[in-house]
Amino acid sequence: MPQFSLKVDGEEAVVPAKFTEGLHESCPVRTFVGRDLARYDRIFSHLASGGIAVISGPVTALNKLLVYVQRRSTDLKPRSESILSQLVVLARNDNCEGIDPPVRIPYLHEFCGEASLAKDQALLVPLTALRSLQDALAQKWQVDALGTWIVAGDDVITPKSQETTGLFREAIAAQKLCLPRGAQVLDMGCGSGVLTLLAAVSLEDLKPKVNATDVMPEATASTRLNVARFADEGLIAPNTVQVLTAGNLFDPVGDACFDLIIFNAPWVVAPVGSRADISLNDPKQKTIARFLEEMPRHLEREGRLVLGYADNSGQGAVDRVLEMAENDGLRVLKERSVRVQTHRKKRKWQRIYVWEMGRNVD
Ligand SMILES: C[S@@+](CC[C@H](N)C(=O)[O-])C[C@H]1O[C@@H](n2cnc3c(N)ncnc32)[C@H](O)[C@@H]1O
């Protein structure tokens, strides 16, 4: 369901699409603050009758209320799946208003899955979602290829496999020899921004311009956060990276052409069941097919593609990618691969491929 707005104390506040399940525009909205926050029974009855409770107060009081609602909601018949998302806080300009001590999360709108809302547009964020985002961002993922850690928001793929980032580091560094100074680079499907940063660091001598994009605003927000920290700590030069507004494949880049395009493509050929599945699942390989079809229009004549894929859905899926690439006028210049353990139950091992590709000029 798309995002919608609700009136909170006479002002429009948006419920991000990601949090709309079970909610609708006619849900009654009430604010609970000060003494009202301690009236658990009243708040719970409001929620149980389909209302949205906008809460505000000390973080300990909000957490106690959440525990109470969680406990009571298990007794509800019929069970309500959405009751926890009806307990919301108001956020604006990256600040969660009314939480004491204040909570500030940069790029909060994008982390809530909204790419194009004005920063000062008020949002209603479920308290559970806010806590889950805070927990996700508190986790530091060590990336050996970068020699430091990075963070990732909810539903964004984390760089768990050192072998995979290691392969990309080799493949990206190998491009140094053929890229021009000031090379224009695109990291498609940037996720946490791990490959964006790898490109910025590995190609530093060339003073590249690295552009990053992803279909998920949560991913562009994660990349922005990591890029900002790298720039602050002097790990990359300022203005090396530009993170674009989230969008489908090449939509955010317009007609731009690149000297190097990097894509660690989603490689599980399966339907998308949850938001987190967008990171890895590519139903019927439609995304990789469209990427390979459109890619040549965005690649300079002598440009290079560094493409990652895996045999998680069988060798046939890998062969199909290579076949599509060839049909779209590309040829493999070098293949790197490594067998890695997966974190999935069904398939314990998979082979990761990273190909360097160029135009087939024959
Ligand atoms: C395998 S993950 C790679 C993430 C990151 N580059 C890395 O290496 O960890 C694939 C990424 O592609 C993104 N993606 C999926 N479909 C896309 C699309 N149609 N347009 C742009 N990005 C897409 C996903 O959101 C995800 O971040």
XYZ file of C-alpha atoms and ligand atoms in Angstrom:
389
model
C 0.000 0.000 0.000
C 1.372 3.468 -0.855
C 2.163 6.095 1.782
C -0.689 8.234 3.081
C -1.123 11.254 5.336
C -2.912 11.633 8.656
C -3.686 14.757 10.653
C -1.819 14.965 13.961
C -2.831 17.992 16.040
C -3.975 19.728 12.848
C -0.787 18.996 10.898
C -0.263 16.506 8.028
C 2.065 13.638 8.857
C 2.985 10.885 6.389
C 2.838 7.168 7.175
C 5.660 5.737 5.008
C 4.548 2.972 2.606
C 6.800 0.531 4.442
C 4.687 0.867 7.597
C 1.158 0.993 6.182
C 0.260 -2.684 6.539
C -3.046 -2.943 8.388
C -3.412 0.876 8.558
C -5.528 3.248 6.503
C -6.332 6.935 6.118
C -9.457 6.726 8.265
C -7.668 5.318 11.344
C -8.466 7.609 14.293
C -5.345 9.367 15.580
C -4.751 10.381 19.220
C -1.690 11.772 20.907
C -0.608 10.475 24.308
C 1.812 12.623 26.223
C 2.630 13.420 29.876
C 0.200 11.707 32.261
C -1.785 10.177 29.384
C 1.274 8.100 28.517
C 0.833 6.185 31.779
C -2.795 5.285 30.963
C -1.867 1.970 29.409
C -5.431 0.631 29.352
C -6.759 3.629 27.426
C -3.899 3.530 24.972
C -4.373 -0.189 24.440
C -8.154 0.146 23.873
C -7.464 2.885 21.327
C -5.017 0.609 19.494
C -7.274 -2.441 19.744
C -10.110 -0.475 18.124
C -7.840 0.311 15.138
C -6.537 3.706 16.315
C -3.079 5.161 15.887
C -1.402 6.363 19.097
C 1.200 9.112 18.658
C 3.312 8.870 21.795
C 5.807 11.251 23.267
C 7.837 11.211 26.489
C 10.938 9.786 28.210
C 12.388 6.826 26.341
C 12.033 4.558 29.411
C 8.285 5.317 29.585
C 7.877 4.622 25.851
C 9.711 1.316 26.189
C 7.575 0.254 29.167
C 4.438 1.043 27.200
C 5.733 -0.980 24.253
C 6.337 -4.023 26.480
C 2.796 -3.663 27.856
C 1.246 -3.461 24.369
C 3.334 -6.417 23.165
C 2.144 -8.528 26.103
C -1.539 -7.554 25.817
C -1.609 -7.944 22.041
C -0.977 -11.701 22.327
C -4.401 -12.050 24.049
C -6.289 -10.213 21.289
C -8.815 -12.292 19.374
C -8.665 -12.161 16.428
C -4.926 -11.430 16.625
C -3.930 -8.066 15.245
C -0.732 -8.113 13.163
C -0.599 -4.343 12.938
C -1.156 -3.282 16.541
C 2.533 -2.624 17.202
C 2.850 -0.469 14.078
C -0.050 1.659 15.399
C 2.161 2.865 18.264
C 4.093 5.663 16.556
C 6.380 8.615 17.159
C 6.480 11.817 15.146
C 9.691 12.537 13.214
C 10.831 15.582 11.241
C 14.187 16.833 9.962
C 15.776 13.508 11.023
C 14.621 14.049 14.621
C 12.118 11.955 16.517
C 10.180 14.629 18.275
C 9.064 14.180 21.813
C 11.496 11.407 22.717
C 13.615 12.268 25.696
C 16.622 12.075 25.281
C 16.100 13.089 21.632
C 16.771 10.552 18.883
C 18.388 11.815 15.692
C 18.959 9.523 12.708
C 20.441 11.145 9.586
C 18.518 10.386 6.366
C 15.586 9.075 8.409
C 13.075 9.524 5.564
C 15.167 7.295 3.295
C 15.697 4.766 6.071
C 11.892 4.643 6.289
C 11.799 3.751 2.585
C 10.788 7.201 1.257
C 13.078 8.626 -1.436
C 11.554 11.939 -2.321
C 9.796 13.483 0.694
C 11.008 16.887 1.904
C 13.199 16.531 4.974
C 10.886 18.719 7.031
C 7.828 16.646 6.131
C 6.512 15.115 9.365
C 6.548 11.302 9.426
C 4.852 8.769 11.674
C 7.313 6.015 12.541
C 6.323 2.916 14.539
C 8.318 2.753 17.765
C 9.257 -0.883 16.996
C 10.624 0.134 13.570
C 12.617 2.959 15.119
C 14.168 0.625 17.672
C 14.954 -1.964 15.035
C 16.643 0.721 12.884
C 18.655 1.972 15.872
C 19.780 -1.618 16.589
C 20.727 -2.185 12.941
C 22.762 1.030 12.781
C 24.546 0.241 16.057
C 26.077 -2.851 14.466
C 29.489 -2.365 12.836
C 30.369 -4.703 9.965
C 34.107 -5.153 9.568
C 35.173 -5.153 5.899
C 38.749 -6.373 5.549
C 39.030 -5.051 1.984
C 38.346 -1.536 3.336
C 40.344 -1.987 6.545
C 37.446 -0.629 8.622
C 33.766 -1.148 9.403
C 30.563 0.084 7.853
C 26.906 0.151 8.907
C 23.654 -0.814 7.183
C 20.011 0.070 7.875
C 17.131 -2.384 8.174
C 16.394 -4.501 5.077
C 19.777 -3.600 3.530
C 22.201 -6.392 2.713
C 25.217 -6.407 5.031
C 28.730 -7.111 3.730
C 29.189 -10.402 5.580
C 31.308 -12.188 3.002
C 34.929 -11.038 3.123
C 35.655 -13.360 0.158
C 33.123 -11.491 -2.013
C 34.398 -8.005 -1.182
C 37.945 -9.363 -1.658
C 37.090 -10.476 -5.215
C 35.534 -7.091 -5.996
C 38.582 -5.295 -4.603
C 40.855 -7.220 -7.000
C 38.534 -6.663 -9.958
C 38.095 -2.922 -9.286
C 41.809 -2.332 -8.621
C 42.613 -4.094 -11.920
C 40.653 -1.367 -13.774
C 43.173 1.283 -12.726
C 45.292 0.484 -15.768
C 42.560 1.235 -18.292
C 40.547 4.009 -16.617
C 41.144 7.718 -17.363
C 41.942 10.319 -14.705
C 38.710 11.626 -13.194
C 36.993 8.373 -14.216
C 33.207 8.372 -13.934
C 32.176 5.307 -11.948
C 28.689 3.973 -11.160
C 27.930 1.530 -8.354
C 24.540 0.087 -9.282
C 22.620 -1.476 -6.371
C 24.947 0.097 -3.809
C 23.300 -1.518 -0.730
C 25.417 -0.510 2.263
C 27.838 1.314 -0.054
C 30.601 -1.224 0.460
C 31.560 -1.334 -3.247
C 31.051 2.424 -3.663
C 33.667 2.967 -0.965
C 35.891 0.219 -2.305
C 35.899 1.979 -5.690
C 36.575 5.385 -4.084
C 39.489 3.980 -2.058
C 40.993 1.632 -4.701
C 40.864 4.190 -7.525
C 41.845 7.166 -5.333
C 44.951 8.012 -7.438
C 42.738 8.632 -10.478
C 40.545 11.100 -8.549
C 37.396 9.297 -9.671
C 33.802 10.494 -9.384
C 31.899 7.582 -7.901
C 28.107 7.625 -8.225
C 25.938 5.282 -6.191
C 22.326 4.279 -6.599
C 19.879 1.589 -5.485
C 16.203 0.886 -5.846
C 15.851 0.938 -2.035
C 16.007 4.313 -0.242
C 17.206 2.385 2.837
C 20.295 1.436 0.807
C 21.037 4.969 -0.442
C 20.643 6.193 3.167
C 23.099 3.548 4.406
C 25.564 4.504 1.677
C 25.223 8.220 2.535
C 25.920 7.497 6.195
C 29.045 5.450 5.438
C 30.304 7.899 2.815
C 29.886 10.806 5.261
C 31.921 8.983 7.910
C 34.667 8.038 5.435
C 34.907 11.656 4.282
C 34.890 12.973 7.886
C 37.687 10.613 8.865
C 39.724 11.461 5.760
C 39.431 7.893 4.403
C 38.200 9.301 1.081
C 38.587 12.769 -0.418
C 35.524 15.030 0.003
C 33.131 15.031 -2.972
C 34.522 11.767 -4.394
C 31.127 10.083 -4.015
C 27.716 11.265 -5.102
C 24.778 9.238 -3.811
C 21.789 9.609 -6.137
C 18.105 9.529 -5.267
C 16.892 5.935 -5.100
C 15.254 4.524 -8.214
C 14.983 1.568 -10.543
C 18.253 0.640 -12.309
C 19.425 3.508 -14.578
C 16.400 5.780 -13.968
C 18.319 7.970 -11.462
C 21.295 8.584 -13.814
C 19.427 10.027 -16.822
C 21.595 9.849 -19.964
C 24.921 9.733 -18.117
C 27.738 7.482 -19.361
C 30.391 5.866 -17.180
C 33.922 4.576 -17.577
C 33.277 1.845 -15.028
C 29.990 0.312 -13.897
C 29.931 -2.027 -10.908
C 26.943 -4.220 -10.073
C 26.799 -6.949 -7.463
C 23.444 -8.094 -8.797
C 20.698 -9.810 -6.783
C 21.323 -13.475 -7.536
C 18.521 -15.484 -5.942
C 15.999 -16.354 -8.649
C 12.884 -16.326 -6.454
C 9.862 -14.129 -5.762
C 10.171 -11.137 -3.449
C 8.211 -11.926 -0.267
C 9.468 -9.204 2.061
C 11.195 -5.854 1.711
C 14.536 -7.388 2.701
C 14.185 -9.866 -0.209
C 14.672 -6.991 -2.699
C 18.389 -7.085 -1.817
C 18.939 -10.606 -3.041
C 15.923 -11.861 -4.987
C 15.449 -11.294 -8.687
C 12.234 -12.991 -9.828
C 12.740 -14.637 -13.243
C 16.065 -12.743 -13.561
C 14.169 -9.708 -14.848
C 16.397 -7.146 -13.082
C 19.682 -8.553 -14.367
C 18.164 -8.920 -17.863
C 17.035 -5.279 -17.952
C 20.334 -4.110 -16.475
C 22.357 -5.882 -19.188
C 20.043 -4.593 -21.903
C 20.273 -0.940 -20.786
C 23.878 -0.974 -19.580
C 25.616 -0.508 -22.971
C 23.865 2.877 -23.411
C 25.494 4.055 -20.181
C 28.987 2.658 -20.781
C 31.720 4.645 -22.533
C 33.155 2.953 -25.663
C 36.229 1.701 -23.836
C 34.314 1.344 -20.551
C 34.324 -1.646 -18.251
C 31.675 -3.533 -16.289
C 32.519 -5.373 -13.065
C 29.595 -7.733 -12.490
C 29.013 -10.029 -9.515
C 26.655 -13.026 -9.459
C 26.358 -16.405 -7.694
C 25.185 -19.927 -8.428
C 22.739 -19.910 -5.500
C 19.891 -20.677 -7.915
C 21.946 -23.206 -9.878
C 24.570 -23.091 -12.623
C 21.773 -22.549 -15.183
C 21.102 -19.073 -13.729
C 24.799 -18.166 -14.034
C 24.960 -19.459 -17.626
C 21.857 -17.432 -18.497
C 23.528 -14.216 -17.231
C 26.587 -14.892 -19.392
C 24.380 -15.642 -22.381
C 22.386 -12.423 -21.895
C 25.608 -10.409 -21.527
C 26.936 -11.825 -24.799
C 23.644 -11.107 -26.578
C 23.854 -7.523 -25.292
C 27.294 -7.074 -26.879
C 29.562 -7.760 -23.906
C 32.429 -10.169 -23.472
C 34.143 -11.511 -20.381
C 37.717 -10.220 -20.106
C 38.456 -11.956 -16.826
C 36.555 -14.214 -14.445
C 37.243 -14.487 -10.718
C 35.357 -16.868 -8.461
C 35.333 -18.229 -4.937
C 33.236 -20.796 -3.063
C 31.655 -19.318 0.069
C 29.456 -20.550 2.858
C 25.957 -19.075 2.775
C 23.860 -17.999 5.737
C 20.851 -19.802 4.316
C 19.478 -23.153 5.441
C 18.619 -24.621 2.058
C 21.985 -24.127 0.384
C 25.102 -24.214 2.509
C 27.657 -23.306 -0.183
C 27.596 -21.155 -3.272
C 30.121 -19.989 -5.840
C 30.489 -16.245 -6.238
C 31.573 -14.951 -9.642
C 32.994 -11.522 -10.381
C 33.482 -10.827 -14.077
C 35.335 -7.982 -15.732
C 33.508 -7.265 -18.981
C 33.965 -4.925 -21.920
C 32.221 -4.349 -25.229
C 32.550 -7.108 -27.756
C 34.147 -5.198 -30.631
C 34.512 -8.155 -33.039
C 23.463 -8.378 -3.886
S 22.968 -6.808 -3.324
C 24.502 -5.926 -3.440
C 24.594 -4.769 -2.476
C 25.979 -4.140 -2.371
N 26.409 -3.599 -3.633
C 26.972 -5.180 -1.878
O 27.797 -5.622 -2.665
O 26.882 -5.547 -0.705
C 22.018 -6.182 -4.711
C 21.568 -4.744 -4.557
O 20.839 -4.373 -5.734
C 19.728 -3.601 -5.351
N 18.700 -3.704 -6.409
C 17.807 -4.711 -6.608
N 17.017 -4.418 -7.645
C 17.414 -3.201 -8.112
C 16.944 -2.350 -9.154
N 15.919 -2.697 -9.931
N 17.561 -1.147 -9.338
C 18.609 -0.776 -8.537
N 19.073 -1.548 -7.517
C 18.491 -2.741 -7.315
C 19.285 -4.184 -4.021
O 18.496 -3.288 -3.274
C 20.632 -4.503 -3.372
O 21.097 -3.438 -2.606
